[in-house]
CSV table of C-alpha atoms in Angstrom, one decimal:
chain,number,residue,atom,x,y,z
A,1329,UNK,CA,99.7,17.1,-12.6
A,1330,UNK,CA,101.5,17.3,-15.9
A,1331,UNK,CA,100.7,15.0,-18.8
A,1332,UNK,CA,102.8,14.4,-22.0
A,1333,UNK,CA,100.8,13.1,-24.9
A,1334,UNK,CA,102.6,11.4,-27.8
A,1335,UNK,CA,100.8,10.9,-31.1
A,1336,UNK,CA,101.1,10.8,-34.9
A,1337,UNK,CA,98.2,13.3,-35.5
A,1338,UNK,CA,97.0,16.5,-33.9
A,1339,UNK,CA,94.3,18.7,-35.4
A,1340,UNK,CA,95.4,21.6,-33.3
A,1341,UNK,CA,98.1,22.0,-36.0
A,1342,UNK,CA,97.4,22.5,-39.8
A,1343,UNK,CA,98.0,19.5,-42.0
A,1344,UNK,CA,98.3,17.0,-39.1
A,1345,UNK,CA,94.9,15.4,-39.3
A,1346,UNK,CA,94.0,12.2,-41.1
A,1347,UNK,CA,91.5,10.5,-38.8
A,1348,UNK,CA,89.6,10.8,-35.5
A,1349,UNK,CA,92.7,10.4,-33.4
A,1350,UNK,CA,93.6,14.0,-34.4
A,1351,UNK,CA,90.4,15.3,-33.0
A,1352,UNK,CA,91.0,13.5,-29.7
A,1353,UNK,CA,94.6,14.8,-29.5
A,1354,UNK,CA,93.3,18.3,-30.2
A,1355,UNK,CA,90.4,18.3,-27.7
A,1356,UNK,CA,91.4,16.1,-24.8
A,1357,UNK,CA,94.3,18.4,-23.7
A,1358,UNK,CA,92.0,21.4,-23.7
A,1359,UNK,CA,89.5,19.6,-21.5
A,1360,UNK,CA,92.3,18.4,-19.1
A,1361,UNK,CA,93.7,21.9,-18.9
A,1362,UNK,CA,90.3,23.2,-17.7
A,1363,UNK,CA,90.6,20.8,-14.8
A,1364,UNK,CA,94.0,22.2,-13.8
A,1365,UNK,CA,96.2,19.7,-15.7
A,1366,UNK,CA,99.2,21.0,-17.7
A,1367,UNK,CA,99.6,19.1,-21.0
A,1368,UNK,CA,102.4,18.9,-23.6
A,1369,UNK,CA,101.4,17.4,-26.9
A,1370,UNK,CA,104.3,16.2,-29.2
A,1371,UNK,CA,104.0,14.9,-32.8
A,1372,UNK,CA,106.5,14.7,-35.6
A,1373,UNK,CA,107.1,17.8,-37.7
A,1374,UNK,CA,105.7,17.0,-41.1
A,1375,UNK,CA,106.9,20.3,-42.6
A,1376,UNK,CA,104.6,22.9,-41.1
A,1377,UNK,CA,105.9,25.8,-43.1
A,1378,UNK,CA,103.4,28.5,-41.9
A,1379,UNK,CA,104.0,27.8,-38.2
A,1380,UNK,CA,106.4,29.9,-36.2
A,1381,UNK,CA,108.8,27.6,-34.3
A,1382,UNK,CA,110.2,28.4,-30.9
A,1383,UNK,CA,113.4,26.4,-30.4
A,1384,UNK,CA,113.5,24.2,-27.3
A,1385,UNK,CA,116.5,22.0,-27.9
A,1386,UNK,CA,118.2,19.3,-29.8
A,1387,UNK,CA,118.8,15.6,-29.1
A,1388,UNK,CA,121.1,13.1,-30.7
A,1389,UNK,CA,119.7,9.6,-31.1
A,1390,UNK,CA,121.5,6.4,-32.1
A,1391,UNK,CA,119.2,4.9,-34.7
A,1392,UNK,CA,119.9,2.4,-37.5
A,1393,UNK,CA,123.4,2.3,-36.2
A,1394,UNK,CA,123.9,6.0,-36.9
A,1395,UNK,CA,123.6,9.2,-34.9
A,1396,UNK,CA,120.7,11.4,-35.9
A,1397,UNK,CA,120.2,14.9,-34.7
A,1398,UNK,CA,116.6,16.0,-34.1
A,1399,UNK,CA,115.3,19.4,-33.1
A,1400,UNK,CA,112.5,20.1,-30.7
A,1401,UNK,CA,110.2,23.1,-31.2
A,1402,UNK,CA,107.2,24.6,-29.6
A,1403,UNK,CA,105.0,25.7,-32.4
A,1404,UNK,CA,102.4,27.7,-30.5
A,1405,UNK,CA,102.7,29.7,-27.4
A,1406,UNK,CA,101.2,27.7,-24.6
A,1407,UNK,CA,97.5,28.4,-24.3
A,1408,UNK,CA,95.5,27.6,-21.2
A,1409,UNK,CA,98.1,25.1,-20.0
A,1410,UNK,CA,98.5,23.3,-23.3
A,1411,UNK,CA,101.8,23.3,-25.3
A,1412,UNK,CA,102.0,22.1,-28.9
A,1413,UNK,CA,105.4,20.6,-29.6
A,1414,UNK,CA,107.0,19.1,-32.8
A,1415,UNK,CA,110.2,17.2,-33.3
A,1416,UNK,CA,111.9,17.9,-36.6
A,1417,UNK,CA,114.0,15.5,-38.8
A,1418,UNK,CA,114.1,15.2,-42.6
A,1419,UNK,CA,112.6,11.7,-42.4
A,1420,UNK,CA,109.4,13.1,-41.0
A,1421,UNK,CA,108.8,15.8,-43.6
A,1422,UNK,CA,110.1,14.3,-46.8
A,1423,UNK,CA,106.8,12.8,-47.9
A,1424,UNK,CA,104.8,15.9,-47.1
A,1425,UNK,CA,102.1,13.9,-45.4
A,1426,UNK,CA,101.3,12.2,-42.1
A,1427,UNK,CA,101.3,8.6,-43.5
A,1428,UNK,CA,102.9,6.9,-46.4
A,1429,UNK,CA,101.5,4.1,-48.6
A,1430,UNK,CA,104.1,1.3,-49.1
A,1431,UNK,CA,104.2,-1.2,-51.8
A,1432,UNK,CA,102.4,-4.6,-51.2
A,1433,UNK,CA,104.5,-6.9,-49.1
A,1434,UNK,CA,106.0,-4.3,-46.9
A,1435,UNK,CA,103.1,-2.8,-44.9
A,1436,UNK,CA,103.9,0.1,-42.6
A,1437,UNK,CA,107.6,-0.1,-43.6
A,1438,UNK,CA,108.2,3.7,-44.2
A,1439,UNK,CA,105.9,4.8,-41.4
A,1440,UNK,CA,107.2,2.3,-38.8
A,1441,UNK,CA,110.8,3.6,-39.3
A,1442,UNK,CA,109.7,7.2,-39.2
A,1443,UNK,CA,107.7,6.7,-35.9
A,1444,UNK,CA,110.4,4.5,-34.3
A,1445,UNK,CA,112.9,7.4,-34.8
A,1446,UNK,CA,110.3,9.9,-33.5
A,1447,UNK,CA,109.7,7.7,-30.4
A,1448,UNK,CA,113.4,7.4,-29.7
A,1449,UNK,CA,113.7,11.2,-29.9
A,1450,UNK,CA,110.8,11.5,-27.4
A,1451,UNK,CA,112.7,9.2,-24.9
A,1452,UNK,CA,116.0,11.0,-25.4
A,1453,UNK,CA,114.3,14.4,-25.0
A,1454,UNK,CA,112.7,13.3,-21.7
A,1455,UNK,CA,116.1,12.0,-20.5
A,1456,UNK,CA,117.9,15.2,-21.4
A,1457,UNK,CA,115.2,17.4,-20.0
A,1458,UNK,CA,114.4,18.9,-23.4
A,1459,UNK,CA,110.9,17.7,-22.8
A,1460,UNK,CA,109.6,18.3,-19.3
A,1461,UNK,CA,109.3,15.1,-17.3
A,1462,UNK,CA,105.5,14.5,-16.9
A,1463,UNK,CA,103.5,13.0,-14.0
A,1464,UNK,CA,101.9,10.7,-16.6
A,1465,UNK,CA,102.8,9.7,-20.2
A,1466,UNK,CA,99.9,9.2,-22.6
A,1467,UNK,CA,100.7,7.3,-25.8
A,1468,UNK,CA,98.2,7.1,-28.8
A,1469,UNK,CA,98.0,4.1,-31.1
A,1470,UNK,CA,100.8,2.0,-32.6
A,1471,UNK,CA,102.7,5.1,-33.8
A,1472,UNK,CA,103.9,5.9,-30.2
A,1473,UNK,CA,104.3,2.3,-28.9
A,1474,UNK,CA,108.1,2.2,-29.2
A,1475,UNK,CA,108.2,4.8,-26.4
A,1476,UNK,CA,107.0,2.1,-24.1
A,1477,UNK,CA,109.4,-0.4,-25.5
A,1478,UNK,CA,112.5,1.8,-25.1
A,1479,UNK,CA,111.5,3.0,-21.6
A,1480,UNK,CA,111.1,-0.6,-20.5
A,1481,UNK,CA,114.1,-2.3,-22.2
A,1482,UNK,CA,116.7,0.3,-22.9
A,1483,UNK,CA,119.1,0.7,-19.9
A,1484,UNK,CA,119.8,4.2,-20.9
A,1485,UNK,CA,116.3,5.2,-20.0
A,1486,UNK,CA,116.1,3.3,-16.7
A,1487,UNK,CA,115.6,6.5,-14.8
A,1488,UNK,CA,112.3,7.0,-16.7
A,1489,UNK,CA,110.9,3.5,-16.6
A,1490,UNK,CA,108.8,4.2,-13.5
A,1491,UNK,CA,106.8,6.8,-15.4
A,1492,UNK,CA,103.1,5.8,-15.4
A,1493,UNK,CA,102.1,5.2,-19.0
A,1494,UNK,CA,98.6,5.2,-20.4
A,1495,UNK,CA,98.0,3.8,-23.9
A,1496,UNK,CA,95.0,4.5,-26.0
A,1497,UNK,CA,94.0,2.1,-28.8
A,1498,UNK,CA,92.1,4.2,-31.4
A,1499,UNK,CA,92.1,1.6,-34.2
A,1500,UNK,CA,93.0,-1.9,-33.3
A,1501,UNK,CA,92.9,-3.0,-37.0
A,1502,UNK,CA,96.1,-1.1,-37.6
A,1503,UNK,CA,98.9,-2.5,-35.5
A,1504,UNK,CA,102.1,-1.4,-37.3
A,1505,UNK,CA,103.5,-4.9,-37.6
A,1506,UNK,CA,107.2,-5.2,-38.8
A,1507,UNK,CA,109.8,-8.0,-38.7
A,1508,UNK,CA,112.1,-8.3,-35.7
A,1509,UNK,CA,115.1,-8.4,-38.0
A,1510,UNK,CA,116.4,-9.0,-41.6
A,1511,UNK,CA,114.8,-5.8,-42.9
A,1512,UNK,CA,115.7,-2.1,-43.1
A,1513,UNK,CA,112.4,-1.4,-41.3
A,1514,UNK,CA,112.6,-3.8,-38.3
A,1515,UNK,CA,113.1,-3.5,-34.6
A,1516,UNK,CA,116.7,-4.8,-34.6
A,1517,UNK,CA,117.6,-2.5,-37.6
A,1518,UNK,CA,116.4,0.5,-35.7
A,1519,UNK,CA,117.8,-0.5,-32.3
A,1520,UNK,CA,120.5,-3.1,-32.9
A,1521,UNK,CA,121.8,-3.2,-29.3
A,1522,UNK,CA,118.3,-3.4,-27.6
A,1523,UNK,CA,117.8,-6.4,-25.4
A,1524,UNK,CA,114.1,-7.2,-25.4
A,1525,UNK,CA,111.6,-9.8,-24.3
A,1526,UNK,CA,110.3,-11.2,-27.6
A,1527,UNK,CA,107.4,-12.9,-25.9
A,1528,UNK,CA,105.9,-9.6,-24.9
A,1529,UNK,CA,106.6,-7.9,-28.2
A,1530,UNK,CA,105.9,-10.5,-30.9
A,1531,UNK,CA,102.8,-10.7,-33.0
A,1532,UNK,CA,100.7,-13.7,-31.9
A,1533,UNK,CA,100.0,-14.7,-35.5
A,1534,UNK,CA,103.5,-14.0,-36.9
A,1535,UNK,CA,105.9,-14.7,-34.0
A,1536,UNK,CA,108.9,-13.5,-36.1
A,1537,UNK,CA,107.3,-10.1,-36.3
A,1538,UNK,CA,107.4,-7.2,-33.9
A,1539,UNK,CA,103.9,-5.9,-33.0
A,1540,UNK,CA,104.0,-2.3,-31.6
A,1541,UNK,CA,100.4,-2.3,-30.5
A,1542,UNK,CA,100.7,-5.6,-28.7
A,1543,UNK,CA,103.9,-4.4,-27.1
A,1544,UNK,CA,102.3,-1.3,-25.7
A,1545,UNK,CA,99.3,-3.2,-24.4
A,1546,UNK,CA,101.6,-5.6,-22.5
A,1547,UNK,CA,104.0,-2.9,-21.3
A,1548,UNK,CA,101.8,0.1,-20.3
A,1549,UNK,CA,100.1,0.6,-17.0
A,1550,UNK,CA,96.6,1.4,-18.3
A,1551,UNK,CA,95.1,0.4,-21.6
A,1552,UNK,CA,92.3,2.7,-22.9
A,1553,UNK,CA,89.9,1.9,-25.6
A,1554,UNK,CA,87.5,4.6,-26.8
A,1555,UNK,CA,84.1,3.4,-25.7
A,1556,UNK,CA,82.7,1.1,-23.0
A,1557,UNK,CA,81.1,-1.3,-25.5
A,1558,UNK,CA,84.2,-1.6,-27.6
A,1559,UNK,CA,86.2,-2.4,-24.5
A,1560,UNK,CA,84.1,-5.6,-24.3
A,1561,UNK,CA,84.1,-6.3,-28.0
A,1562,UNK,CA,87.9,-6.4,-28.2
A,1563,UNK,CA,88.0,-9.2,-25.6
A,1564,UNK,CA,86.5,-11.6,-28.2
A,1565,UNK,CA,88.3,-12.9,-31.4
A,1566,UNK,CA,87.2,-11.5,-34.7
A,1567,UNK,CA,84.9,-13.6,-36.8
A,1568,UNK,CA,84.9,-12.1,-40.3
A,1569,UNK,CA,82.4,-14.7,-41.7
A,1570,UNK,CA,79.9,-13.6,-39.1
A,1571,UNK,CA,80.7,-9.9,-39.6
A,1572,UNK,CA,82.2,-9.5,-36.1
A,1573,UNK,CA,85.4,-7.5,-35.6
A,1574,UNK,CA,86.9,-7.9,-32.1
A,1575,UNK,CA,90.4,-8.1,-30.8
A,1576,UNK,CA,92.1,-8.6,-34.2
A,1577,UNK,CA,94.5,-11.2,-32.7
A,1578,UNK,CA,95.2,-9.2,-29.5
A,1579,UNK,CA,92.2,-10.5,-27.5
A,1580,UNK,CA,94.2,-12.6,-25.2
A,1581,UNK,CA,96.5,-9.7,-24.3
A,1582,UNK,CA,93.5,-7.5,-23.7
A,1583,UNK,CA,91.9,-10.2,-21.6
A,1584,UNK,CA,95.0,-10.3,-19.5
A,1585,UNK,CA,94.9,-6.5,-19.2
A,1586,UNK,CA,91.2,-6.7,-18.1
A,1587,UNK,CA,92.1,-9.3,-15.5
A,1588,UNK,CA,94.8,-7.0,-14.1
A,1589,UNK,CA,92.4,-4.1,-13.9
A,1590,UNK,CA,94.4,-2.3,-16.6
A,1591,UNK,CA,91.7,-2.1,-19.4
A,1592,UNK,CA,89.5,1.0,-19.4
A,1593,UNK,CA,86.7,2.0,-21.8
A,1594,UNK,CA,86.1,5.7,-21.9
A,1595,UNK,CA,84.0,7.2,-24.7
A,1596,UNK,CA,85.5,10.1,-26.6
A,1597,UNK,CA,83.9,13.5,-26.4
A,1598,UNK,CA,82.6,16.1,-28.8
A,1599,UNK,CA,82.8,19.9,-28.8
A,1600,UNK,CA,79.6,21.8,-28.4
A,1601,UNK,CA,80.2,25.4,-29.6
A,1602,UNK,CA,78.1,28.1,-27.8
A,1603,UNK,CA,77.7,30.2,-31.0
A,1604,UNK,CA,74.7,29.2,-33.2
A,1605,UNK,CA,75.5,28.4,-36.8
A,1606,UNK,CA,73.8,30.5,-39.5
A,1607,UNK,CA,70.9,28.7,-41.1
A,1608,UNK,CA,72.2,27.0,-44.2
A,1609,UNK,CA,70.2,26.1,-47.4
A,1610,UNK,CA,70.6,23.3,-49.9
A,1611,UNK,CA,71.7,26.0,-52.4
A,1612,UNK,CA,74.6,26.8,-50.0
A,1613,UNK,CA,75.5,23.1,-50.1
A,1614,UNK,CA,75.4,22.9,-53.9
A,1615,UNK,CA,77.6,26.0,-54.2
A,1616,UNK,CA,80.1,24.7,-51.6
A,1617,UNK,CA,80.2,21.2,-53.2
A,1618,UNK,CA,80.7,22.6,-56.7
A,1619,UNK,CA,83.6,24.8,-55.6
A,1620,UNK,CA,85.2,21.9,-53.7
A,1621,UNK,CA,84.8,19.6,-56.7
A,1622,UNK,CA,86.5,22.2,-58.9
A,1623,UNK,CA,89.4,22.4,-56.4
A,1624,UNK,CA,89.8,18.6,-56.5
A,1625,UNK,CA,89.7,18.6,-60.4
A,1626,UNK,CA,92.3,21.3,-60.5
A,1627,UNK,CA,94.8,19.1,-58.6
A,1628,UNK,CA,95.1,16.8,-61.6
A,1629,UNK,CA,95.8,17.5,-65.3
A,1630,UNK,CA,93.4,14.6,-66.3
A,1631,UNK,CA,89.8,14.7,-65.3
A,1632,UNK,CA,88.8,11.8,-63.1
A,1633,UNK,CA,85.5,10.1,-64.0
A,1634,UNK,CA,84.4,10.2,-60.4
A,1635,UNK,CA,84.6,14.0,-60.4
A,1636,UNK,CA,82.9,14.4,-63.8
A,1637,UNK,CA,80.0,12.2,-62.8
A,1638,UNK,CA,79.7,13.9,-59.5
A,1639,UNK,CA,79.6,17.3,-61.2
A,1640,UNK,CA,76.9,16.1,-63.6
A,1641,UNK,CA,74.9,14.7,-60.7
A,1642,UNK,CA,75.2,17.9,-58.8
A,1643,UNK,CA,73.7,19.8,-61.8
A,1644,UNK,CA,70.9,17.3,-61.9
A,1645,UNK,CA,70.1,17.7,-58.2
A,1646,UNK,CA,70.2,21.5,-58.6
A,1647,UNK,CA,67.8,21.4,-61.6
A,1648,UNK,CA,65.0,19.5,-59.9
A,1649,UNK,CA,63.7,20.5,-56.5
A,1650,UNK,CA,63.3,17.6,-54.1
A,1651,UNK,CA,61.1,17.3,-51.0
A,1652,UNK,CA,62.1,13.7,-50.1
A,1653,UNK,CA,64.5,12.8,-47.4
A,1654,UNK,CA,68.2,13.7,-47.7
A,1655,UNK,CA,70.3,10.9,-46.4
A,1656,UNK,CA,74.0,11.7,-45.8
A,1657,UNK,CA,77.2,9.9,-45.0
A,1658,UNK,CA,80.6,11.4,-44.1
A,1659,UNK,CA,83.7,9.3,-43.5
A,1660,UNK,CA,86.8,7.7,-44.9
A,1661,UNK,CA,86.1,4.9,-47.4
A,1662,UNK,CA,87.6,1.9,-45.7
A,1663,UNK,CA,86.4,-1.7,-45.3
A,1664,UNK,CA,85.5,-0.8,-41.7
A,1665,UNK,CA,83.1,1.9,-42.7
A,1666,UNK,CA,81.4,0.4,-45.9
A,1667,UNK,CA,81.9,-3.4,-45.8
A,1668,UNK,CA,78.1,-3.9,-45.4
A,1669,UNK,CA,77.3,-1.6,-48.4
A,1670,UNK,CA,79.6,-3.6,-50.6
A,1671,UNK,CA,77.9,-7.0,-50.0
A,1672,UNK,CA,75.9,-8.7,-52.6
A,1673,UNK,CA,72.1,-8.9,-52.1
A,1674,UNK,CA,70.3,-11.0,-54.7
A,1675,UNK,CA,72.9,-10.2,-57.3
A,1676,UNK,CA,73.0,-6.5,-56.5
A,1677,UNK,CA,75.3,-4.5,-54.3
A,1678,UNK,CA,73.9,-3.3,-51.0
A,1679,UNK,CA,74.7,0.3,-51.8
A,1680,UNK,CA,72.3,0.0,-54.8
A,1681,UNK,CA,69.6,-1.5,-52.6
A,1682,UNK,CA,70.1,1.4,-50.2
A,1683,UNK,CA,69.6,3.9,-53.1
A,1684,UNK,CA,66.5,2.0,-54.2
A,1685,UNK,CA,64.9,2.2,-50.7
A,1686,UNK,CA,65.7,5.9,-50.5
A,1687,UNK,CA,64.3,6.4,-54.0
A,1688,UNK,CA,61.0,4.8,-52.9
A,1689,UNK,CA,60.5,7.9,-50.7
A,1690,UNK,CA,61.8,10.3,-53.4
A,1691,UNK,CA,65.0,10.7,-51.4
A,1692,UNK,CA,68.6,11.3,-52.2
A,1693,UNK,CA,71.9,10.0,-50.8
A,1694,UNK,CA,75.0,12.1,-50.6
A,1695,UNK,CA,78.3,10.4,-49.6
A,1696,UNK,CA,81.5,12.4,-48.8
A,1697,UNK,CA,84.7,10.5,-48.3
A,1698,UNK,CA,87.8,9.0,-49.9
A,1699,UNK,CA,90.2,6.2,-49.0
A,1700,UNK,CA,90.7,2.7,-50.5
A,1701,UNK,CA,91.0,3.1,-54.3
A,1702,UNK,CA,88.9,-0.1,-55.0
A,1703,UNK,CA,86.1,1.2,-52.7
A,1704,UNK,CA,86.2,4.6,-54.4
A,1705,UNK,CA,85.7,2.9,-57.7
A,1706,UNK,CA,82.8,0.9,-56.3
A,1707,UNK,CA,81.1,4.0,-55.1
A,1708,UNK,CA,81.8,5.9,-58.4
A,1709,UNK,CA,80.2,3.1,-60.4
A,1710,UNK,CA,77.2,3.0,-58.0
A,1711,UNK,CA,76.8,6.8,-58.5
A,1712,UNK,CA,76.7,6.2,-62.3
A,1713,UNK,CA,73.9,3.6,-61.8
A,1714,UNK,CA,71.8,5.5,-59.3
A,1715,UNK,CA,70.4,8.8,-60.2
A,1716,UNK,CA,69.7,9.7,-56.6
A,1717,UNK,CA,73.3,9.1,-55.4
A,1718,UNK,CA,76.0,11.8,-55.3
A,1719,UNK,CA,79.4,10.6,-54.3
A,1720,UNK,CA,82.0,13.3,-53.5
A,1721,UNK,CA,85.4,11.6,-53.6
A,1722,UNK,CA,87.5,13.5,-51.1
A,1723,UNK,CA,87.1,15.5,-48.0
A,1724,UNK,CA,86.1,19.2,-47.5
A,1725,UNK,CA,85.4,20.6,-44.1
A,1726,UNK,CA,82.8,23.1,-45.4
A,1727,UNK,CA,81.0,20.4,-47.4
A,1728,UNK,CA,80.9,18.0,-44.4
A,1729,UNK,CA,79.6,20.7,-42.0
A,1730,UNK,CA,76.8,21.5,-44.4
A,1731,UNK,CA,75.9,17.8,-44.8
A,1732,UNK,CA,75.6,17.5,-41.0
A,1733,UNK,CA,73.4,20.6,-40.9
A,1734,UNK,CA,71.1,19.8,-43.9
A,1735,UNK,CA,70.7,16.1,-43.8
A,1736,UNK,CA,67.5,14.4,-42.6
A,1737,UNK,CA,69.2,11.1,-41.7
A,1738,UNK,CA,72.9,10.2,-41.3
A,1739,UNK,CA,74.0,6.7,-42.4
A,1740,UNK,CA,76.9,5.0,-40.5
A,1741,UNK,CA,76.8,1.2,-41.0
A,1742,UNK,CA,80.3,0.6,-39.8
A,1743,UNK,CA,81.3,-3.1,-39.3
A,1744,UNK,CA,83.1,-1.9,-36.2
A,1745,UNK,CA,83.5,1.5,-34.6
A,1746,UNK,CA,85.8,2.0,-31.6
A,1747,UNK,CA,84.1,5.3,-30.8
A,1748,UNK,CA,83.1,7.3,-33.9
A,1749,UNK,CA,82.9,11.1,-34.2
A,1750,UNK,CA,80.7,11.5,-37.3
A,1751,UNK,CA,77.6,10.3,-35.5
A,1752,UNK,CA,78.2,12.8,-32.7
A,1753,UNK,CA,78.7,15.7,-35.2
A,1754,UNK,CA,75.5,14.7,-37.0
A,1755,UNK,CA,73.5,14.5,-33.7
A,1756,UNK,CA,74.9,17.8,-32.6
A,1757,UNK,CA,73.4,19.4,-35.7
A,1758,UNK,CA,70.0,17.7,-35.0
A,1759,UNK,CA,70.4,15.0,-37.6
A,1760,UNK,CA,69.3,11.5,-36.4
A,1761,UNK,CA,71.7,8.7,-37.3
A,1762,UNK,CA,71.1,5.2,-38.6
A,1763,UNK,CA,73.9,3.0,-37.3
A,1764,UNK,CA,75.2,-0.5,-36.9
A,1765,UNK,CA,74.9,-1.1,-33.1
A,1766,UNK,CA,78.5,-1.8,-32.4
A,1767,UNK,CA,81.3,-0.1,-30.3
A,1768,UNK,CA,80.8,3.6,-29.7
A,1769,UNK,CA,77.8,3.7,-32.1
A,1770,UNK,CA,75.9,1.5,-29.6
A,1771,UNK,CA,77.0,3.8,-26.7
A,1772,UNK,CA,75.8,7.0,-28.4
A,1773,UNK,CA,72.8,6.1,-30.6
A,1774,UNK,CA,69.7,4.6,-28.9
A,1775,UNK,CA,67.1,3.1,-31.2
A,1776,UNK,CA,63.9,5.1,-31.5
A,1777,UNK,CA,65.2,7.5,-28.8
A,1778,UNK,CA,67.8,9.7,-30.5
A,1779,UNK,CA,68.3,7.7,-33.6
A,1780,UNK,CA,68.0,4.3,-35.2
A,1781,UNK,CA,70.2,1.1,-35.0
A,1782,UNK,CA,70.3,-2.4,-36.3
A,1783,UNK,CA,72.3,-5.5,-35.6
A,1784,UNK,CA,72.5,-9.2,-36.6
A,1785,UNK,CA,74.6,-12.3,-36.1
A,1786,UNK,CA,76.0,-12.7,-39.6
A,1787,UNK,CA,77.3,-10.5,-42.4
A,1788,UNK,CA,74.4,-11.4,-44.6
A,1789,UNK,CA,71.8,-10.8,-41.9
A,1790,UNK,CA,73.4,-7.5,-41.0
A,1791,UNK,CA,72.9,-6.3,-44.6
A,1792,UNK,CA,69.2,-7.3,-44.5
A,1793,UNK,CA,68.8,-5.7,-41.1
A,1794,UNK,CA,70.3,-2.4,-42.4
A,1795,UNK,CA,67.9,-2.3,-45.3
A,1796,UNK,CA,64.9,-3.2,-43.1
A,1797,UNK,CA,65.9,-0.5,-40.6
A,1798,UNK,CA,66.4,2.1,-43.3
A,1799,UNK,CA,62.9,1.4,-44.8
A,1800,UNK,CA,61.3,1.5,-41.4
A,1801,UNK,CA,63.0,4.7,-40.5
A,1802,UNK,CA,61.9,6.4,-43.7
A,1803,UNK,CA,58.3,5.2,-43.1
A,1804,UNK,CA,58.4,6.7,-39.6
A,1805,UNK,CA,59.7,10.0,-40.9
A,1806,UNK,CA,56.9,10.1,-43.5
A,1807,UNK,CA,54.0,8.8,-41.4
A,1808,UNK,CA,54.8,9.9,-37.8
A,1809,UNK,CA,56.3,13.4,-38.0
A,1810,UNK,CA,55.6,14.0,-34.2
A,1811,UNK,CA,57.8,11.1,-33.2
A,1812,UNK,CA,60.4,12.1,-35.8
A,1813,UNK,CA,60.7,15.6,-34.4
A,1814,UNK,CA,61.1,14.1,-30.9
A,1815,UNK,CA,63.9,11.9,-32.1
A,1816,UNK,CA,65.6,14.8,-33.8
A,1817,UNK,CA,65.3,16.9,-30.6
A,1818,UNK,CA,66.8,14.1,-28.5
A,1819,UNK,CA,69.7,13.7,-31.0
A,1820,UNK,CA,70.4,17.4,-30.8
A,1821,UNK,CA,70.2,17.4,-26.9
A,1822,UNK,CA,72.6,14.4,-26.5
A,1823,UNK,CA,75.9,15.4,-24.9
A,1824,UNK,CA,79.2,13.5,-25.0
A,1825,UNK,CA,81.3,16.1,-23.1
A,1826,UNK,CA,85.0,16.3,-23.0
A,1827,UNK,CA,84.6,17.5,-19.4
A,1828,UNK,CA,83.5,14.1,-18.4
A,1829,UNK,CA,86.2,12.4,-20.5
A,1830,UNK,CA,88.9,14.5,-18.8
A,1831,UNK,CA,87.5,13.5,-15.4
A,1832,UNK,CA,87.6,9.9,-16.4
A,1833,UNK,CA,91.2,10.2,-17.7
A,1834,UNK,CA,92.4,11.7,-14.5
A,1835,UNK,CA,90.8,9.1,-12.2
A,1836,UNK,CA,91.2,6.0,-14.4
A,1837,UNK,CA,94.2,6.5,-16.6
A,1838,UNK,CA,96.6,8.8,-14.8
A,1839,UNK,CA,96.1,7.9,-11.1
């Protein structure tokens, strides 16, 4: 069996990771290869200067009513039946990053055009034989959805429209919605001669708009969401007032997919290296964090307040030894991840209440992450108010790894979490997690077995449940060390193997 994966991210290549999808696209092919599957992974070439490219071929694509020549390269010699492939075009590398931020009012405009061209090139490369025809095609998130649209509706690709297509939804909140027409970044601007079924492709809330994610859900043979619990949650409509995030407008299409036997929930895996990490100390973390902070500071001529306060807080932490619990959190600052922490509780933000609870046990909270500018500001101001909070605004692999190793309790109160990787990494290091019992968090963290969890029926109740669970957890750590050690051991022993994921892919997505 031969599988072609199409995605926007791939952590097997430098500079091609933004979120968890990159980890999946890196690890899943290796696991499939161990079961005898050959896998080609193709993403756009974002300008990988250090990589040696091996020329495969060129394709010419009619796009935006003009011919565009794109070049296909293999960028690493095939290893263990996995080939890493990129498609080059100036449009993909001009921003120097995977994704672009467009001005308000034109969401996804730049990226949607970029990925539509990339998708058209994938289809043409398959037709021309520049990319080997696979046994199964595996598309990831909205960025690859136009592959399904072109294969189903473009007569030029009729010889390919019998290819079995699996489609993975990694983040249903991001659907890549653009107009059908009357915009430079629209379906009819990209493919003016395409005859399509608008009923299958339109956004259910904005019928004049093209929804790539909905299109792929309706057109592909198998729809994969990345945990069993999340596969049930997305069948229900979201209810923001009650703090429930479900199908985000696509629940009816997913219900149809479920009725047709197309919807599959398979939990992502985690790598478990055989080599044991060297024992780290808090001094190692302080040193790594300071070096990382200096690196971030050096990237701007003006010193940002968040970095200055973080450096001062780091010095305060270093100056006073602390034997209380170290609570950690690693992840992007998005509403999905920190909505609960930004709610008001008796006139105070929940993040301040969390710091107060941790302070009752002489503990400290360290948060690593960046993302939404407003949320970054909220966490910077919270750091200024709370002497036991260190907020590191950015991401550094070394800092994150040490936080997984050294933390006593990992905090992950996501409002929704399709799968989650951070909790798996923390558990792998023997750090129990305190999580909102939703999606993949519910499937991986079991209350008082290998971690701690909370849930409630409304946003306000969820915040109070979080604070109650946190206080009870810290009491347990202090007063019942035997049970705490057992929970830590169970967290470290938990296994979410890519071997099982690969088996499930083969039997449930590609067959």
